[in-house]
mmCIF file of C-alpha atoms in Angstrom:
data_model
loop_
_atom_site.group_PDB
_atom_site.id
_atom_site.type_symbol
_atom_site.label_atom_id
_atom_site.label_comp_id
_atom_site.label_asym_id
_atom_site.label_seq_id
_atom_site.Cartn_x
_atom_site.Cartn_y
_atom_site.Cartn_z
ATOM 1 C CA UNK A 1 -6.280 14.728 11.887
ATOM 2 C CA UNK A 2 -5.840 11.298 10.208
ATOM 3 C CA UNK A 3 -9.492 10.303 9.631
ATOM 4 C CA UNK A 4 -9.993 6.656 10.964
ATOM 5 C CA UNK A 5 -12.375 5.174 8.801
ATOM 6 C CA UNK A 6 -12.743 2.108 11.068
ATOM 7 C CA UNK A 7 -14.371 4.120 13.806
ATOM 8 C CA UNK A 8 -17.480 4.516 11.322
ATOM 9 C CA UNK A 9 -17.192 0.840 10.286
ATOM 10 C CA UNK A 10 -17.237 -0.443 13.925
ATOM 11 C CA UNK A 11 -20.062 2.260 14.927
ATOM 12 C CA UNK A 12 -22.184 1.159 12.410
ATOM 13 C CA UNK A 13 -21.567 -2.840 12.873
ATOM 14 C CA UNK A 14 -22.290 -2.433 16.504
ATOM 15 C CA UNK A 15 -25.875 -0.829 15.317
ATOM 16 C CA UNK A 16 -26.311 -3.770 12.954
ATOM 17 C CA UNK A 17 -25.780 -6.314 15.946
ATOM 18 C CA UNK A 18 -29.111 -5.113 17.388
ATOM 19 C CA UNK A 19 -30.832 -6.846 14.535
ATOM 20 C CA UNK A 20 -28.727 -10.019 14.477
ATOM 21 C CA UNK A 21 -31.600 -12.234 15.499
ATOM 22 C CA UNK A 22 -33.734 -10.887 12.471
ATOM 23 C CA UNK A 23 -30.919 -11.250 10.150
ATOM 24 C CA UNK A 24 -30.671 -15.244 10.730
ATOM 25 C CA UNK A 25 -30.580 -17.126 7.405
ATOM 26 C CA UNK A 26 -30.063 -13.971 5.538
ATOM 27 C CA UNK A 27 -27.282 -14.184 2.663
ATOM 28 C CA UNK A 28 -25.183 -12.148 0.477
ATOM 29 C CA UNK A 29 -23.488 -13.066 -2.585
ATOM 30 C CA UNK A 30 -20.049 -11.409 -3.702
ATOM 31 C CA UNK A 31 -18.880 -12.232 -7.502
ATOM 32 C CA UNK A 32 -15.109 -11.644 -8.114
ATOM 33 C CA UNK A 33 -13.147 -12.354 -11.117
ATOM 34 C CA UNK A 34 -9.445 -13.400 -11.105
ATOM 35 C CA UNK A 35 -7.337 -11.495 -13.192
ATOM 36 C CA UNK A 36 -7.036 -12.320 -16.872
ATOM 37 C CA UNK A 37 -4.074 -14.757 -17.971
ATOM 38 C CA UNK A 38 -2.188 -11.984 -19.568
ATOM 39 C CA UNK A 39 -2.100 -9.794 -16.313
ATOM 40 C CA UNK A 40 -0.863 -12.849 -13.870
ATOM 41 C CA UNK A 41 2.563 -12.721 -14.720
ATOM 42 C CA UNK A 42 4.140 -9.554 -13.264
ATOM 43 C CA UNK A 43 6.792 -9.309 -15.941
ATOM 44 C CA UNK A 44 6.870 -7.295 -18.936
ATOM 45 C CA UNK A 45 3.619 -5.465 -18.256
ATOM 46 C CA UNK A 46 2.869 -1.835 -19.329
ATOM 47 C CA UNK A 47 2.037 0.605 -16.827
ATOM 48 C CA UNK A 48 -1.791 0.414 -18.092
ATOM 49 C CA UNK A 49 -1.605 -3.266 -17.333
ATOM 50 C CA UNK A 50 0.068 -2.829 -14.011
ATOM 51 C CA UNK A 51 -2.617 -0.443 -13.108
ATOM 52 C CA UNK A 52 -5.326 -3.155 -14.081
ATOM 53 C CA UNK A 53 -3.544 -5.857 -12.245
ATOM 54 C CA UNK A 54 -3.354 -3.809 -9.020
ATOM 55 C CA UNK A 55 -7.207 -3.198 -9.352
ATOM 56 C CA UNK A 56 -7.980 -6.902 -9.516
ATOM 57 C CA UNK A 57 -5.727 -7.539 -6.440
ATOM 58 C CA UNK A 58 -7.619 -4.527 -4.559
ATOM 59 C CA UNK A 59 -10.638 -6.342 -5.610
ATOM 60 C CA UNK A 60 -9.596 -9.478 -3.483
ATOM 61 C CA UNK A 61 -8.711 -7.299 -0.307
ATOM 62 C CA UNK A 62 -12.229 -5.220 -0.662
ATOM 63 C CA UNK A 63 -13.769 -8.568 -0.766
ATOM 64 C CA UNK A 64 -11.984 -9.848 2.279
ATOM 65 C CA UNK A 65 -13.218 -6.613 4.217
ATOM 66 C CA UNK A 66 -16.916 -6.918 3.105
ATOM 67 C CA UNK A 67 -16.998 -10.665 4.036
ATOM 68 C CA UNK A 68 -15.706 -9.695 7.590
ATOM 69 C CA UNK A 69 -18.118 -6.667 7.905
ATOM 70 C CA UNK A 70 -21.265 -8.977 6.992
ATOM 71 C CA UNK A 71 -20.256 -11.812 8.951
ATOM 72 C CA UNK A 72 -19.706 -9.798 12.021
ATOM 73 C CA UNK A 73 -23.842 -9.470 12.360
ATOM 74 C CA UNK A 74 -24.717 -12.709 11.172
ATOM 75 C CA UNK A 75 -25.376 -12.405 7.403
ATOM 76 C CA UNK A 76 -23.865 -15.312 5.367
ATOM 77 C CA UNK A 77 -21.588 -14.243 2.551
ATOM 78 C CA UNK A 78 -21.344 -16.633 -0.528
ATOM 79 C CA UNK A 79 -18.288 -15.794 -2.474
ATOM 80 C CA UNK A 80 -18.280 -16.612 -6.242
ATOM 81 C CA UNK A 81 -14.659 -16.376 -7.527
ATOM 82 C CA UNK A 82 -14.902 -16.526 -11.584
ATOM 83 C CA UNK A 83 -11.632 -16.896 -14.170
ATOM 84 C CA UNK A 84 -12.284 -15.344 -17.392
ATOM 85 C CA UNK A 85 -10.774 -17.969 -19.366
ATOM 86 C CA UNK A 86 -13.131 -20.744 -17.681
ATOM 87 C CA UNK A 87 -16.396 -18.426 -17.473
ATOM 88 C CA UNK A 88 -18.553 -17.781 -20.535
ATOM 89 C CA UNK A 89 -20.956 -14.873 -20.806
ATOM 90 C CA UNK A 90 -23.956 -17.086 -20.876
ATOM 91 C CA UNK A 91 -22.582 -18.913 -17.558
ATOM 92 C CA UNK A 92 -22.166 -15.568 -16.002
ATOM 93 C CA UNK A 93 -25.843 -14.386 -16.996
ATOM 94 C CA UNK A 94 -26.828 -17.645 -15.401
ATOM 95 C CA UNK A 95 -25.155 -16.794 -12.390
ATOM 96 C CA UNK A 96 -26.882 -13.406 -12.143
ATOM 97 C CA UNK A 97 -30.341 -15.037 -12.948
ATOM 98 C CA UNK A 98 -29.805 -17.780 -10.150
ATOM 99 C CA UNK A 99 -29.192 -14.957 -7.634
ATOM 100 C CA UNK A 100 -32.355 -12.940 -8.816
ATOM 101 C CA UNK A 101 -34.511 -16.277 -8.200
ATOM 102 C CA UNK A 102 -32.748 -17.226 -4.856
ATOM 103 C CA UNK A 103 -34.875 -15.978 -1.884
ATOM 104 C CA UNK A 104 -32.493 -16.354 0.801
ATOM 105 C CA UNK A 105 -29.837 -14.267 -1.078
ATOM 106 C CA UNK A 106 -31.097 -10.554 -0.341
ATOM 107 C CA UNK A 107 -28.115 -8.697 -1.868
ATOM 108 C CA UNK A 108 -25.402 -9.142 -4.392
ATOM 109 C CA UNK A 109 -22.262 -7.551 -5.262
ATOM 110 C CA UNK A 110 -19.890 -7.660 -8.266
ATOM 111 C CA UNK A 111 -16.532 -6.729 -7.349
ATOM 112 C CA UNK A 112 -14.855 -4.428 -10.147
ATOM 113 C CA UNK A 113 -12.924 -4.755 -12.532
ATOM 114 C CA UNK A 114 -14.521 -7.228 -14.470
ATOM 115 C CA UNK A 115 -13.532 -8.127 -18.152
ATOM 116 C CA UNK A 116 -15.269 -5.795 -20.499
ATOM 117 C CA UNK A 117 -17.003 -8.860 -22.448
ATOM 118 C CA UNK A 118 -19.020 -9.439 -18.974
ATOM 119 C CA UNK A 119 -20.038 -5.574 -18.446
ATOM 120 C CA UNK A 120 -23.227 -5.603 -20.214
ATOM 121 C CA UNK A 121 -24.432 -8.602 -18.698
ATOM 122 C CA UNK A 122 -24.712 -6.860 -15.100
ATOM 123 C CA UNK A 123 -28.285 -5.431 -16.492
ATOM 124 C CA UNK A 124 -29.495 -8.858 -15.711
ATOM 125 C CA UNK A 125 -28.975 -8.472 -11.818
ATOM 126 C CA UNK A 126 -32.228 -7.457 -10.084
ATOM 127 C CA UNK A 127 -32.217 -3.747 -9.047
ATOM 128 C CA UNK A 128 -33.848 -4.751 -5.954
ATOM 129 C CA UNK A 129 -30.519 -6.944 -4.971
ATOM 130 C CA UNK A 130 -27.982 -4.565 -6.398
ATOM 131 C CA UNK A 131 -26.859 -3.113 -3.088
ATOM 132 C CA UNK A 132 -23.713 -1.377 -4.315
ATOM 133 C CA UNK A 133 -25.393 0.067 -7.716
ATOM 134 C CA UNK A 134 -23.159 -1.893 -9.894
ATOM 135 C CA UNK A 135 -25.748 -1.724 -12.829
ATOM 136 C CA UNK A 136 -25.050 2.109 -12.537
ATOM 137 C CA UNK A 137 -28.736 2.795 -12.054
ATOM 138 C CA UNK A 138 -30.450 3.999 -9.043
ATOM 139 C CA UNK A 139 -32.723 1.065 -7.719
ATOM 140 C CA UNK A 140 -35.187 3.191 -5.557
ATOM 141 C CA UNK A 141 -33.375 2.959 -2.557
ATOM 142 C CA UNK A 142 -29.758 3.833 -3.394
ATOM 143 C CA UNK A 143 -28.592 6.263 -6.049
ATOM 144 C CA UNK A 144 -24.747 5.609 -6.247
ATOM 145 C CA UNK A 145 -22.108 3.461 -5.204
ATOM 146 C CA UNK A 146 -21.426 2.732 -1.700
ATOM 147 C CA UNK A 147 -17.899 4.342 -2.162
ATOM 148 C CA UNK A 148 -19.465 7.561 -3.338
ATOM 149 C CA UNK A 149 -22.021 7.826 -0.403
ATOM 150 C CA UNK A 150 -18.976 7.068 1.910
ATOM 151 C CA UNK A 151 -17.153 9.858 0.710
ATOM 152 C CA UNK A 152 -20.069 12.548 0.384
ATOM 153 C CA UNK A 153 -20.972 11.488 4.212
ATOM 154 C CA UNK A 154 -17.329 12.287 5.556
ATOM 155 C CA UNK A 155 -17.380 15.595 3.633
ATOM 156 C CA UNK A 156 -20.977 16.310 5.025
ATOM 157 C CA UNK A 157 -19.240 15.707 8.353
ATOM 158 C CA UNK A 158 -16.707 18.545 7.983
ATOM 159 C CA UNK A 159 -18.512 20.854 5.456
ATOM 160 C CA UNK A 160 -19.787 24.116 6.811
ATOM 161 C CA UNK A 161 -22.261 26.573 5.203
ATOM 162 C CA UNK A 162 -19.835 28.446 2.876
ATOM 163 C CA UNK A 163 -17.785 25.363 2.065
ATOM 164 C CA UNK A 164 -16.750 24.991 -1.663
ATOM 165 C CA UNK A 165 -15.727 21.125 -2.767
ATOM 166 C CA UNK A 166 -13.302 20.281 -5.536
ATOM 167 C CA UNK A 167 -13.974 16.818 -6.675
ATOM 168 C CA UNK A 168 -11.017 15.645 -8.680
ATOM 169 C CA UNK A 169 -12.490 12.740 -11.223
ATOM 170 C CA UNK A 170 -15.729 14.071 -10.443
ATOM 171 C CA UNK A 171 -16.784 13.079 -14.094
ATOM 172 C CA UNK A 172 -16.555 9.191 -13.431
ATOM 173 C CA UNK A 173 -19.133 7.032 -12.261
ATOM 174 C CA UNK A 174 -17.831 7.305 -8.457
ATOM 175 C CA UNK A 175 -17.077 10.700 -8.601
ATOM 176 C CA UNK A 176 -20.483 11.698 -10.216
ATOM 177 C CA UNK A 177 -21.952 10.015 -7.385
ATOM 178 C CA UNK A 178 -20.201 12.092 -4.894
ATOM 179 C CA UNK A 179 -21.187 15.114 -6.744
ATOM 180 C CA UNK A 180 -25.002 14.547 -7.071
ATOM 181 C CA UNK A 181 -24.984 13.522 -3.198
ATOM 182 C CA UNK A 182 -23.303 16.986 -2.224
ATOM 183 C CA UNK A 183 -25.385 19.056 -4.635
ATOM 184 C CA UNK A 184 -28.537 17.057 -3.119
ATOM 185 C CA UNK A 185 -27.197 18.538 0.358
ATOM 186 C CA UNK A 186 -26.695 21.690 -1.038
ATOM 187 C CA UNK A 187 -23.012 21.761 -0.632
ATOM 188 C CA UNK A 188 -21.233 23.634 -3.406
ATOM 189 C CA UNK A 189 -18.890 21.573 -5.515
ATOM 190 C CA UNK A 190 -17.078 21.709 -8.832
ATOM 191 C CA UNK A 191 -15.349 19.060 -10.872
ATOM 192 C CA UNK A 192 -11.875 18.536 -11.902
ATOM 193 C CA UNK A 193 -10.313 15.812 -14.135
ATOM 194 C CA UNK A 194 -6.716 14.668 -14.156
ATOM 195 C CA UNK A 195 -5.160 16.966 -16.952
ATOM 196 C CA UNK A 196 -7.014 19.937 -15.744
ATOM 197 C CA UNK A 197 -5.298 22.619 -14.003
ATOM 198 C CA UNK A 198 -5.445 21.142 -10.435
ATOM 199 C CA UNK A 199 -3.989 24.285 -8.792
ATOM 200 C CA UNK A 200 -7.828 25.300 -8.915
ATOM 201 C CA UNK A 201 -8.231 22.949 -5.899
ATOM 202 C CA UNK A 202 -7.039 26.065 -4.056
ATOM 203 C CA UNK A 203 -10.292 27.702 -4.346
ATOM 204 C CA UNK A 204 -11.899 25.074 -2.237
ATOM 205 C CA UNK A 205 -11.663 24.397 1.500
ATOM 206 C CA UNK A 206 -12.359 20.654 0.847
ATOM 207 C CA UNK A 207 -10.877 18.348 -1.874
ATOM 208 C CA UNK A 208 -11.867 15.014 -2.985
ATOM 209 C CA UNK A 209 -10.166 12.951 -5.297
ATOM 210 C CA UNK A 210 -11.490 9.809 -6.846
ATOM 211 C CA UNK A 211 -9.042 9.288 -9.973
ATOM 212 C CA UNK A 212 -7.282 6.034 -9.003
ATOM 213 C CA UNK A 213 -3.905 7.724 -10.050
ATOM 214 C CA UNK A 214 -1.415 7.065 -7.253
ATOM 215 C CA UNK A 215 0.226 10.176 -5.982
ATOM 216 C CA UNK A 216 -1.520 12.621 -8.112
ATOM 217 C CA UNK A 217 -2.232 15.093 -5.601
ATOM 218 C CA UNK A 218 0.943 16.604 -4.205
ATOM 219 C CA UNK A 219 1.486 19.577 -1.809
ATOM 220 C CA UNK A 220 1.688 21.886 -5.044
ATOM 221 C CA UNK A 221 -2.135 21.424 -5.126
ATOM 222 C CA UNK A 222 -2.950 20.726 -1.729
ATOM 223 C CA UNK A 223 -1.257 23.936 0.077
ATOM 224 C CA UNK A 224 -3.991 23.972 2.665
ATOM 225 C CA UNK A 225 -7.647 22.518 3.391
ATOM 226 C CA UNK A 226 -9.911 21.734 5.980
ATOM 227 C CA UNK A 227 -10.661 18.247 4.550
ATOM 228 C CA UNK A 228 -8.956 15.991 2.022
ATOM 229 C CA UNK A 229 -10.789 12.867 1.109
ATOM 230 C CA UNK A 230 -8.656 10.220 -0.948
ATOM 231 C CA UNK A 231 -10.625 7.184 -2.381
ATOM 232 C CA UNK A 232 -7.789 6.006 -4.475
ATOM 233 C CA UNK A 233 -6.276 2.427 -3.607
ATOM 234 C CA UNK A 234 -3.672 1.052 -5.527
ATOM 235 C CA UNK A 235 -1.641 -2.006 -4.224
ATOM 236 C CA UNK A 236 2.071 -1.959 -4.008
ATOM 237 C CA UNK A 237 3.910 -3.728 -6.835
ATOM 238 C CA UNK A 238 5.267 -6.363 -3.866
ATOM 239 C CA UNK A 239 3.545 -7.604 -0.876
ATOM 240 C CA UNK A 240 5.986 -5.604 0.923
ATOM 241 C CA UNK A 241 4.929 -2.347 -0.329
ATOM 242 C CA UNK A 242 2.082 -0.400 1.142
ATOM 243 C CA UNK A 243 -1.106 0.389 -0.987
ATOM 244 C CA UNK A 244 -1.111 4.123 -2.524
ATOM 245 C CA UNK A 245 -3.878 6.503 -2.583
ATOM 246 C CA UNK A 246 -4.381 9.451 -4.840
ATOM 247 C CA UNK A 247 -2.826 11.721 -2.375
ATOM 248 C CA UNK A 248 1.083 11.633 -2.362
ATOM 249 C CA UNK A 249 2.344 10.798 1.255
ATOM 250 C CA UNK A 250 4.159 13.907 1.216
ATOM 251 C CA UNK A 251 0.917 15.945 1.393
ATOM 252 C CA UNK A 252 -0.369 14.476 4.431
ATOM 253 C CA UNK A 253 0.525 16.691 7.005
ATOM 254 C CA UNK A 254 -0.875 19.835 4.976
ATOM 255 C CA UNK A 255 -4.576 19.503 5.609
ATOM 256 C CA UNK A 256 -6.317 19.790 8.548
ATOM 257 C CA UNK A 257 -7.996 16.463 8.325
ATOM 258 C CA UNK A 258 -7.296 13.891 5.803
ATOM 259 C CA UNK A 259 -8.474 10.225 4.852
ATOM 260 C CA UNK A 260 -5.452 7.810 4.878
ATOM 261 C CA UNK A 261 -4.619 4.784 2.390
ATOM 262 C CA UNK A 262 -5.409 2.421 3.690
ATOM 263 C CA UNK A 263 -7.859 2.804 6.570
ATOM 264 C CA UNK A 264 -9.952 5.751 5.233
ATOM 265 C CA UNK A 265 -12.649 5.335 2.667
ATOM 266 C CA UNK A 266 -12.040 1.359 2.800
ATOM 267 C CA UNK A 267 -13.813 0.811 6.187
ATOM 268 C CA UNK A 268 -16.262 3.644 5.356
ATOM 269 C CA UNK A 269 -17.551 1.796 2.214
ATOM 270 C CA UNK A 270 -18.113 -1.424 4.483
ATOM 271 C CA UNK A 271 -20.106 0.613 6.833
ATOM 272 C CA UNK A 272 -22.211 1.907 4.115
ATOM 273 C CA UNK A 273 -22.906 -1.326 2.767
ATOM 274 C CA UNK A 274 -23.955 -2.638 6.139
ATOM 275 C CA UNK A 275 -26.158 0.312 6.349
ATOM 276 C CA UNK A 276 -27.709 -0.537 3.348
ATOM 277 C CA UNK A 277 -28.380 -4.342 3.987
ATOM 278 C CA UNK A 278 -30.318 -3.381 6.892
ATOM 279 C CA UNK A 279 -32.370 -0.855 5.095
ATOM 280 C CA UNK A 280 -32.877 -3.407 2.173
ATOM 281 C CA UNK A 281 -33.907 -6.300 4.211
ATOM 282 C CA UNK A 282 -35.502 -4.739 7.292
ATOM 283 C CA UNK A 283 -36.754 -1.596 5.910
ATOM 284 C CA UNK A 284 -34.916 0.329 8.830
ATOM 285 C CA UNK A 285 -32.762 3.308 8.090
ATOM 286 C CA UNK A 286 -29.946 3.492 10.529
ATOM 287 C CA UNK A 287 -29.376 6.945 12.303
ATOM 288 C CA UNK A 288 -27.147 9.147 10.333
ATOM 289 C CA UNK A 289 -23.691 9.479 11.697
ATOM 290 C CA UNK A 290 -21.184 12.434 11.945
ATOM 291 C CA UNK A 291 -17.719 11.572 12.035
ATOM 292 C CA UNK A 292 -16.542 14.423 14.296
ATOM 293 C CA UNK A 293 -19.422 13.362 16.964
ATOM 294 C CA UNK A 294 -18.429 9.816 16.859
ATOM 295 C CA UNK A 295 -14.622 10.693 17.519
ATOM 296 C CA UNK A 296 -15.622 12.843 20.409
ATOM 297 C CA UNK A 297 -18.067 9.911 21.735
ATOM 298 C CA UNK A 298 -15.502 7.176 21.068
ATOM 299 C CA UNK A 299 -12.798 9.429 23.069
ATOM 300 C CA UNK A 300 -15.116 10.133 26.045
ATOM 301 C CA UNK A 301 -15.677 6.353 26.247
ATOM 302 C CA UNK A 302 -11.861 5.342 25.862
ATOM 303 C CA UNK A 303 -10.973 8.216 28.710
ATOM 304 C CA UNK A 304 -13.194 6.333 31.174
ATOM 305 C CA UNK A 305 -12.370 2.698 30.106
ATOM 306 C CA UNK A 306 -8.532 3.118 30.029
ATOM 307 C CA UNK A 307 -7.493 4.179 33.503
ATOM 308 C CA UNK A 308 -9.631 1.286 35.077
ATOM 309 C CA UNK A 309 -8.198 -1.340 32.642
ATOM 310 C CA UNK A 310 -4.796 -0.292 33.527
ATOM 311 C CA UNK A 311 -5.542 -0.398 37.039
ATOM 312 C CA UNK A 312 -6.791 -3.776 36.707
ATOM 313 C CA UNK A 313 -3.672 -5.114 34.829
ATOM 314 C CA UNK A 314 -1.366 -3.173 37.355
ATOM 315 C CA UNK A 315 -2.879 -5.000 40.452
ATOM 316 C CA UNK A 316 -3.768 -8.468 39.042
ATOM 317 C CA UNK A 317 -1.414 -11.152 40.863
ATOM 318 C CA UNK A 318 1.080 -11.994 38.113
ATOM 319 C CA UNK A 319 0.419 -15.941 38.357
ATOM 320 C CA UNK A 320 -3.012 -14.642 36.596
ATOM 321 C CA UNK A 321 -1.238 -12.746 33.936
ATOM 322 C CA UNK A 322 -0.136 -14.668 30.833
ATOM 323 C CA UNK A 323 3.109 -14.197 29.275
ATOM 324 C CA UNK A 324 3.651 -14.389 25.738
ATOM 325 C CA UNK A 325 5.761 -17.147 23.589
ATOM 326 C CA UNK A 326 9.653 -16.888 24.058
ATOM 327 C CA UNK A 327 9.970 -14.569 21.405
ATOM 328 C CA UNK A 328 7.839 -11.899 22.708
ATOM 329 C CA UNK A 329 8.313 -12.015 26.285
ATOM 330 C CA UNK A 330 7.653 -8.237 26.438
ATOM 331 C CA UNK A 331 3.800 -9.004 26.281
ATOM 332 C CA UNK A 332 1.756 -9.305 29.187
ATOM 333 C CA UNK A 333 -1.925 -10.578 28.814
ATOM 334 C CA UNK A 334 -4.737 -10.533 31.053
ATOM 335 C CA UNK A 335 -8.153 -12.121 29.717
ATOM 336 C CA UNK A 336 -10.794 -10.727 31.878
ATOM 337 C CA UNK A 337 -14.736 -11.207 31.036
ATOM 338 C CA UNK A 338 -15.172 -10.365 27.386
ATOM 339 C CA UNK A 339 -11.981 -8.303 27.135
ATOM 340 C CA UNK A 340 -8.167 -8.705 26.671
ATOM 341 C CA UNK A 341 -5.881 -6.347 28.445
ATOM 342 C CA UNK A 342 -2.517 -6.147 26.842
ATOM 343 C CA UNK A 343 0.724 -4.548 28.068
ATOM 344 C CA UNK A 344 3.872 -4.501 25.589
ATOM 345 C CA UNK A 345 6.557 -3.209 27.644
ATOM 346 C CA UNK A 346 9.136 -3.171 24.554
ATOM 347 C CA UNK A 347 6.829 -0.607 22.725
ATOM 348 C CA UNK A 348 5.446 0.809 26.048
ATOM 349 C CA UNK A 349 1.781 0.414 24.525
ATOM 350 C CA UNK A 350 -1.348 -0.391 26.574
ATOM 351 C CA UNK A 351 -4.376 -2.317 24.558
ATOM 352 C CA UNK A 352 -7.693 -3.152 25.338
ATOM 353 C CA UNK A 353 -9.493 -5.854 22.767
ATOM 354 C CA UNK A 354 -12.708 -7.497 22.564
ATOM 355 C CA UNK A 355 -12.226 -11.433 23.167
ATOM 356 C CA UNK A 356 -14.549 -13.242 20.769
ATOM 357 C CA UNK A 357 -14.355 -10.511 17.710
ATOM 358 C CA UNK A 358 -10.403 -9.919 18.162
ATOM 359 C CA UNK A 359 -11.371 -6.187 17.946
ATOM 360 C CA UNK A 360 -8.714 -3.605 19.080
ATOM 361 C CA UNK A 361 -10.972 -0.922 21.146
ATOM 362 C CA UNK A 362 -8.157 1.216 22.520
ATOM 363 C CA UNK A 363 -4.697 1.787 22.264
ATOM 364 C CA UNK A 364 -2.779 3.960 24.404
ATOM 365 C CA UNK A 365 0.909 5.221 23.839
ATOM 366 C CA UNK A 366 2.311 5.401 27.416
ATOM 367 C CA UNK A 367 5.420 7.070 26.623
ATOM 368 C CA UNK A 368 3.278 10.111 25.381
ATOM 369 C CA UNK A 369 0.366 9.697 27.373
ATOM 370 C CA UNK A 370 -1.850 9.516 24.619
ATOM 371 C CA UNK A 371 -4.754 7.363 23.225
ATOM 372 C CA UNK A 372 -3.946 6.635 19.838
ATOM 373 C CA UNK A 373 -6.666 4.024 18.555
ATOM 374 C CA UNK A 374 -10.327 4.444 20.172
ATOM 375 C CA UNK A 375 -12.960 2.636 18.035
ATOM 376 C CA UNK A 376 -15.867 0.209 18.408
ATOM 377 C CA UNK A 377 -16.597 1.317 22.003
ATOM 378 C CA UNK A 378 -20.255 0.986 23.013
ATOM 379 C CA UNK A 379 -21.908 2.291 26.314
ATOM 380 C CA UNK A 380 -22.154 -1.243 27.834
ATOM 381 C CA UNK A 381 -18.310 -1.603 27.538
ATOM 382 C CA UNK A 382 -18.089 1.382 29.843
ATOM 383 C CA UNK A 383 -20.564 -0.479 32.042
ATOM 384 C CA UNK A 384 -18.681 -3.787 31.953
ATOM 385 C CA UNK A 385 -15.192 -2.349 32.628
ATOM 386 C CA UNK A 386 -16.729 -0.154 35.377
ATOM 387 C CA UNK A 387 -18.212 -3.473 37.005
ATOM 388 C CA UNK A 388 -14.917 -5.471 36.452
ATOM 389 C CA UNK A 389 -13.001 -2.855 38.079
ATOM 390 C CA UNK A 390 -15.254 -2.831 40.937
ATOM 391 C CA UNK A 391 -15.104 -6.561 41.374
ATOM 392 C CA UNK A 392 -11.553 -6.533 41.080
ATOM 393 C CA UNK A 393 -10.908 -4.135 43.680
ATOM 394 C CA UNK A 394 -13.320 -6.385 46.111
ATOM 395 C CA UNK A 395 -11.203 -9.280 45.314
ATOM 396 C CA UNK A 396 -8.088 -7.652 46.272
ATOM 397 C CA UNK A 397 -9.603 -6.464 49.410
ATOM 398 C CA UNK A 398 -10.786 -9.917 50.334
ATOM 399 C CA UNK A 399 -7.555 -11.427 49.501
ATOM 400 C CA UNK A 400 -5.571 -8.834 51.783
ATOM 401 C CA UNK A 401 -8.047 -9.609 54.682
ATOM 402 C CA UNK A 402 -7.646 -13.342 54.160
ATOM 403 C CA UNK A 403 -3.750 -13.159 54.186
ATOM 404 C CA UNK A 404 -4.122 -10.807 57.524
ATOM 405 C CA UNK A 405 -6.113 -13.399 59.038
ATOM 406 C CA UNK A 406 -3.719 -16.128 58.244
ATOM 407 C CA UNK A 407 -0.786 -13.849 59.715
#
């Protein structure tokens, strides 16, 4: 099973929306550095420079995801984008001091990587605002980066009493956070590093890799596992290239469950940060999620909603269904209440989205008669669709009776 991190993210976002009124006026600031000048030209870069350039590009992707997540439940996001050649260490320190003094800014994130000359200045950031532990020190609320916690909590969702977890890259800051979390939960784990005999992963039933080395984990070292968690993210060298994780794509069909890149740990990290903001600002700890339970809950809701939504679209007067522009004549769209129902006759796919958020809730492959995406669904969606379906049936009956009288 491919683990969809968006199921976790949408679940947590929906929980956070319950506190939207209490979060009005609250702010978070995200600081990100542009790549240094020597990395901006793609030509003649060493492999190490290409890797570092990719990390700066990944930081922008991560920043955009964070902005969308926090804004979804009413938190204002301030972006500070800095260029190394135009920013002095003193200026960076003043930015951090100003964040500490700004009562409206409740949390701050510094996107990594940052140029080495700025790293020591991170100690200036107030521990109370360090939501992602960029200072590399526990702050009384959180002991590890959000990525570490997200990885560990997915492991926790699948671990069994006799589980043994191999953490490749467990000696690094992110990996160490994973190891410490698992050990606190009494889950056995051991550490491997790039360069070790990685076939030792065969002694584990769960493998975590946090090295940032694309394609490191191959079928040779992942013969069969209950779960593989890949937290690597290396952007493609061109915009057309897909990002790569630590796990080689050739190994994806081997584990029973695997987090993909993209779409696995990235959205999960966003969920953890959202939970942390609620805890930091409101003192509320959201209920812990279990991935397998979330999947079952989402599927049950999707199985109720999908046939009702399809029935609405199938029996709606064609004049009420909008057609897409000429280049996409295969799309049939009905906007109803808070929802958009879409039939793509070319791909034979049916979709249910939430209008205001542009959130894809359900995608069904009609050829295979299989629901492929089911995320972000709450019980209120079930109630809403049931009510829309009931009202739609009444409208059809009334129209039919009206036409019969006219005859």
